Amino acid sequence: MKNEMELQFDAISNNESLARLSVAAFIAHTNPTLEEMADIKTAVSEAVTNSIIHGYGNIQGYTRHGEVRPSISEIQEGKVRLYCKLLDGDLLVEVEDWGKGIENIEKAMEPLYTTRPELERSGMGFAFMEAFMDDLSVESTPGIGTVVHMKKKLNCGAWIGKED
Amino acid sequence: MEDYVVIDHCLMVKLPAEIDHHKACYISEKADDLLLSEEVDAICFDFENTEFMDSSGIGIIMGRYRKLSCFGGKVYLIHAGKQIRKMLEMSGIEKVVEIR
């Protein structure tokens, strides 16, 4: 079985829930366990949040009334691309941005390391992605952008593979 | 919706169903306001309604812990589900806060 989806949205924090809920809906028909679902949602949320706040520096999103707070802050233009593929019970997720990129990927992936401690970022983003998915790789070029590839085996592989 | 009550210098924060970076900004801000205005010396985060959390939730707890621990305040977490406990454990924050 093969199924793909692609979604591109503005790099604002309001879209973090859109991203993880889209992936959840995309895999829902494979009957994942609650744990698998929670793991995938967390990993996607981490990757997309990274793109928005580190890639584009958009710390604040829009409030319920549509303004940005504090009023001095501005939202940078930018898009995040989310690509998912289901292939024989494997879920592949790609989160791509065209933001500032990562200088030192190894350092960025260290648990508790963050470039924005003032924002109360815990530095656990990549550690959670690594722990909750089976496979994680990051490609990045400073000034060009970043792509995060993640893979997770869904335990429904054999069931999907069966002919009706 | 999240909910905040101060009972006997303890701030109770009922966390929302989903905690991501977008929501986290508001929760931290509101908690800090009350921390200053109500002479709070302990915070209790209640995860009863929380179905989803990412590392931003860890950020909220760490940030409040840093502020309170300066003058001996404590942070308590209650009703944390399996997934949330997993994250608390991985981040090491379970060593400095009380999980009930």
Coordinates of C-alpha atoms in Angstrom, one line a residue:
Chain A
M1 CA 0.0 0.0 0.0
K2 CA 1.2 3.5 -0.8
N3 CA -0.3 6.8 0.1
E4 CA 1.2 10.3 0.1
M5 CA 0.2 13.8 1.2
E6 CA 1.8 17.2 1.1
L7 CA 0.9 20.3 2.9
Q8 CA 2.4 23.8 2.9
F9 CA 1.5 26.5 5.3
D10 CA 2.7 29.8 6.7
A11 CA 5.4 29.6 9.4
I12 CA 3.2 30.8 12.3
S13 CA 2.6 29.0 15.6
N14 CA -1.1 28.8 15.0
N15 CA -0.3 26.2 12.4
E16 CA 1.4 23.8 14.8
S17 CA -1.9 22.1 15.6
L18 CA -2.8 21.9 11.9
A19 CA 0.4 20.0 11.1
R20 CA 0.1 17.4 13.8
L21 CA -3.6 16.9 13.4
S22 CA -3.2 16.4 9.6
V23 CA -0.6 13.7 10.1
A24 CA -2.9 12.1 12.7
A25 CA -5.8 12.1 10.3
F26 CA -3.5 10.8 7.5
I27 CA -2.6 7.7 9.5
A28 CA -5.9 7.2 11.3
H29 CA -7.2 4.5 8.8
T30 CA -4.2 2.3 9.6
N31 CA -5.6 1.8 13.1
P32 CA -2.5 2.9 15.0
T33 CA -2.3 2.4 18.7
L34 CA -2.9 5.4 21.0
E35 CA 0.8 5.3 21.8
E36 CA 1.9 5.4 18.2
M37 CA -0.5 8.2 17.5
A38 CA 0.8 10.2 20.5
D39 CA 4.5 9.6 19.5
I40 CA 4.0 10.7 15.9
K41 CA 2.0 13.8 16.9
T42 CA 4.7 14.9 19.4
A43 CA 7.5 14.3 16.9
V44 CA 5.7 16.3 14.1
S45 CA 4.9 19.1 16.6
E46 CA 8.6 19.3 17.6
A47 CA 9.9 19.5 14.0
V48 CA 7.3 22.0 12.9
T49 CA 7.8 24.2 16.0
N50 CA 11.6 24.1 15.3
S51 CA 11.1 25.4 11.7
I52 CA 8.8 28.2 12.9
I53 CA 10.7 29.5 15.9
H54 CA 14.3 28.7 14.9
G55 CA 14.1 28.6 11.1
Y56 CA 12.1 31.8 10.7
G57 CA 12.3 33.3 14.2
N58 CA 8.5 33.6 14.5
I59 CA 8.1 33.3 18.3
Q60 CA 4.7 34.9 18.5
G61 CA 1.7 33.8 16.4
Y62 CA -1.6 35.5 16.0
T63 CA -3.9 35.9 18.9
R64 CA -7.6 35.0 18.9
H65 CA -8.3 38.5 17.7
G66 CA -5.8 38.3 14.9
E67 CA -3.1 40.7 16.2
V68 CA 0.5 40.0 17.1
R69 CA 1.7 40.5 20.7
P70 CA 3.8 42.3 21.8
S71 CA 2.8 44.9 19.2
I72 CA 6.5 45.6 18.4
S73 CA 7.0 42.1 17.1
E74 CA 6.5 41.2 13.4
I75 CA 5.8 37.9 11.7
Q76 CA 8.4 36.9 9.1
E77 CA 7.2 35.6 5.8
G78 CA 8.0 31.9 5.3
K79 CA 6.5 28.6 4.6
V80 CA 6.8 25.1 6.1
R81 CA 6.3 22.0 4.0
L82 CA 5.0 18.9 5.5
Y83 CA 5.2 15.7 3.5
C84 CA 4.0 12.3 4.6
K85 CA 4.2 8.9 2.9
L86 CA 2.7 5.6 4.0
L87 CA 4.5 2.7 2.4
D88 CA 3.9 -0.9 3.5
G89 CA 3.2 0.1 7.1
D90 CA 6.1 2.6 7.3
L91 CA 5.3 6.2 7.9
L92 CA 7.8 8.7 6.4
V93 CA 7.5 12.3 7.5
E94 CA 9.5 15.2 6.0
V95 CA 9.4 18.7 7.5
E96 CA 11.1 21.3 5.4
D97 CA 11.7 25.0 5.8
W98 CA 13.6 27.7 3.9
G99 CA 14.7 29.5 7.0
K100 CA 18.1 30.3 8.4
G101 CA 19.4 26.7 8.7
I102 CA 21.4 25.0 11.3
E103 CA 25.2 25.7 11.7
N104 CA 26.0 22.7 13.8
I105 CA 23.5 19.9 13.5
E106 CA 25.3 17.6 16.0
K107 CA 25.2 20.3 18.6
A108 CA 21.6 21.1 17.9
M109 CA 20.6 17.5 18.4
E110 CA 22.2 17.3 21.9
P111 CA 19.5 17.0 24.6
L112 CA 19.0 20.2 26.6
Y113 CA 21.0 22.3 24.1
T114 CA 19.0 25.3 22.9
T115 CA 19.9 28.5 21.1
R116 CA 16.9 30.3 22.6
P117 CA 16.9 29.7 26.4
E118 CA 15.3 33.0 26.9
L119 CA 12.1 31.6 25.3
E120 CA 12.0 28.8 27.7
R121 CA 12.8 26.3 25.0
S122 CA 13.7 23.1 26.8
G123 CA 16.2 21.9 24.2
M124 CA 14.4 18.5 24.1
G125 CA 13.0 18.8 20.5
F126 CA 15.4 16.6 18.6
A127 CA 15.7 14.2 21.6
F128 CA 11.9 13.6 21.6
M129 CA 11.9 13.2 17.8
E130 CA 14.7 10.6 18.1
A131 CA 13.0 8.8 21.0
F132 CA 9.5 8.7 19.5
M133 CA 10.3 7.8 15.9
D134 CA 12.4 4.9 14.7
D135 CA 14.7 6.9 12.4
L136 CA 15.7 10.5 12.2
S137 CA 18.0 12.4 9.9
V138 CA 18.5 16.1 9.4
E139 CA 19.9 18.0 6.5
S140 CA 20.6 21.7 6.7
T141 CA 22.5 24.5 5.0
P142 CA 22.9 27.8 6.8
G143 CA 21.0 30.5 4.9
I144 CA 19.2 28.0 2.7
G145 CA 17.0 25.9 5.0
T146 CA 16.5 22.6 6.8
V147 CA 14.8 19.2 6.1
V148 CA 14.0 16.8 8.8
H149 CA 13.3 13.2 7.8
M150 CA 11.6 10.9 10.2
K151 CA 10.4 7.3 9.9
K152 CA 8.2 5.2 12.0
K153 CA 7.1 1.6 11.6
L154 CA 3.4 1.3 12.3
N155 CA 2.5 -2.1 13.8
C156 CA -0.2 -2.5 11.2
G157 CA 2.2 -3.3 8.4
A158 CA 1.2 -6.9 7.9
W159 CA -2.5 -6.2 8.2
I160 CA -2.3 -3.5 5.5
G161 CA -0.2 -5.8 3.2
K162 CA -2.9 -8.4 3.1
E163 CA -5.2 -8.7 0.1
D164 CA -8.9 -8.1 0.8
Chain B
M1 CA -9.5 26.1 28.3
E2 CA -6.9 26.4 31.0
D3 CA -7.9 27.6 34.5
Y4 CA -5.9 29.3 37.2
V5 CA -6.8 29.5 41.0
V6 CA -4.7 30.5 43.9
I7 CA -5.5 28.7 47.1
D8 CA -3.4 29.4 50.2
H9 CA -0.4 30.7 48.3
C10 CA -0.5 27.7 46.0
L11 CA -1.2 28.4 42.3
M12 CA -3.3 25.6 40.7
V13 CA -3.1 25.5 36.9
K14 CA -5.5 23.3 35.1
L15 CA -3.7 22.7 31.8
P16 CA -5.6 22.6 28.4
A17 CA -6.2 19.6 26.2
E18 CA -3.3 20.4 24.0
I19 CA 0.0 22.1 25.0
D20 CA 2.2 23.3 22.1
H21 CA 4.5 26.3 21.7
H22 CA 1.5 28.4 20.6
K23 CA -0.4 27.8 23.8
A24 CA 2.6 27.7 26.1
C25 CA 3.3 31.4 25.7
Y26 CA 0.0 32.3 27.2
I27 CA 0.2 29.8 30.0
S28 CA 3.7 31.0 31.1
E29 CA 2.7 34.6 30.9
K30 CA -0.5 34.1 32.9
A31 CA 1.2 32.0 35.6
D32 CA 4.0 34.5 35.9
D33 CA 1.5 37.4 36.4
L34 CA -0.1 35.5 39.3
L35 CA 3.2 34.4 40.7
L36 CA 4.1 38.1 41.2
S37 CA 0.7 39.5 42.2
E38 CA -0.5 36.7 44.6
E39 CA 2.7 35.8 46.6
V40 CA 2.6 32.3 45.3
D41 CA 5.1 29.8 46.9
A42 CA 4.0 26.6 45.1
I43 CA 2.6 25.8 41.7
C44 CA 0.6 22.7 40.9
F45 CA 0.1 21.8 37.2
D46 CA -2.9 19.5 36.6
F47 CA -2.7 17.4 33.5
E48 CA -6.2 15.8 33.9
N49 CA -7.5 17.3 30.7
T50 CA -4.3 17.1 28.7
E51 CA -4.2 14.7 25.8
F52 CA -1.2 16.2 24.0
M53 CA 2.0 17.8 25.0
D54 CA 5.4 18.5 23.4
S55 CA 8.7 19.9 24.6
S56 CA 7.0 23.3 25.1
G57 CA 5.2 21.8 28.1
I58 CA 8.6 20.9 29.6
G59 CA 9.7 24.5 28.9
I60 CA 6.7 25.8 30.9
I61 CA 7.5 23.6 33.9
M62 CA 11.3 24.3 33.8
G63 CA 10.7 28.0 33.5
R64 CA 8.3 28.1 36.5
Y65 CA 10.6 25.8 38.5
R66 CA 13.5 28.2 37.9
K67 CA 11.5 31.2 39.1
L68 CA 10.1 29.5 42.2
S69 CA 13.1 27.5 43.3
C70 CA 15.1 30.8 43.8
F71 CA 13.2 31.3 47.0
G72 CA 12.4 27.7 48.0
G73 CA 9.1 27.3 46.2
K74 CA 8.0 23.9 44.9
V75 CA 6.4 22.6 41.7
Y76 CA 3.9 19.8 41.7
L77 CA 2.5 17.8 38.7
I78 CA -0.7 15.8 39.1
H79 CA -2.7 13.5 36.8
A80 CA 0.1 13.1 34.3
G81 CA -0.7 10.4 31.7
K82 CA 1.7 7.8 30.4
Q83 CA 3.0 9.8 27.4
I84 CA 3.5 12.9 29.5
R85 CA 5.3 10.9 32.2
K86 CA 7.6 9.5 29.5
M87 CA 8.6 13.0 28.4
L88 CA 9.1 14.2 32.0
E89 CA 11.4 11.3 32.6
M90 CA 13.4 11.8 29.5
S91 CA 13.9 15.5 30.2
G92 CA 15.1 14.8 33.7
I93 CA 12.7 17.3 35.2
E94 CA 11.0 14.6 37.3
K95 CA 14.1 14.8 39.5
V96 CA 13.3 18.4 40.6
V97 CA 9.6 18.5 40.7
E98 CA 7.1 16.4 42.6
I99 CA 5.0 14.1 40.5
R100 CA 1.9 12.8 42.2

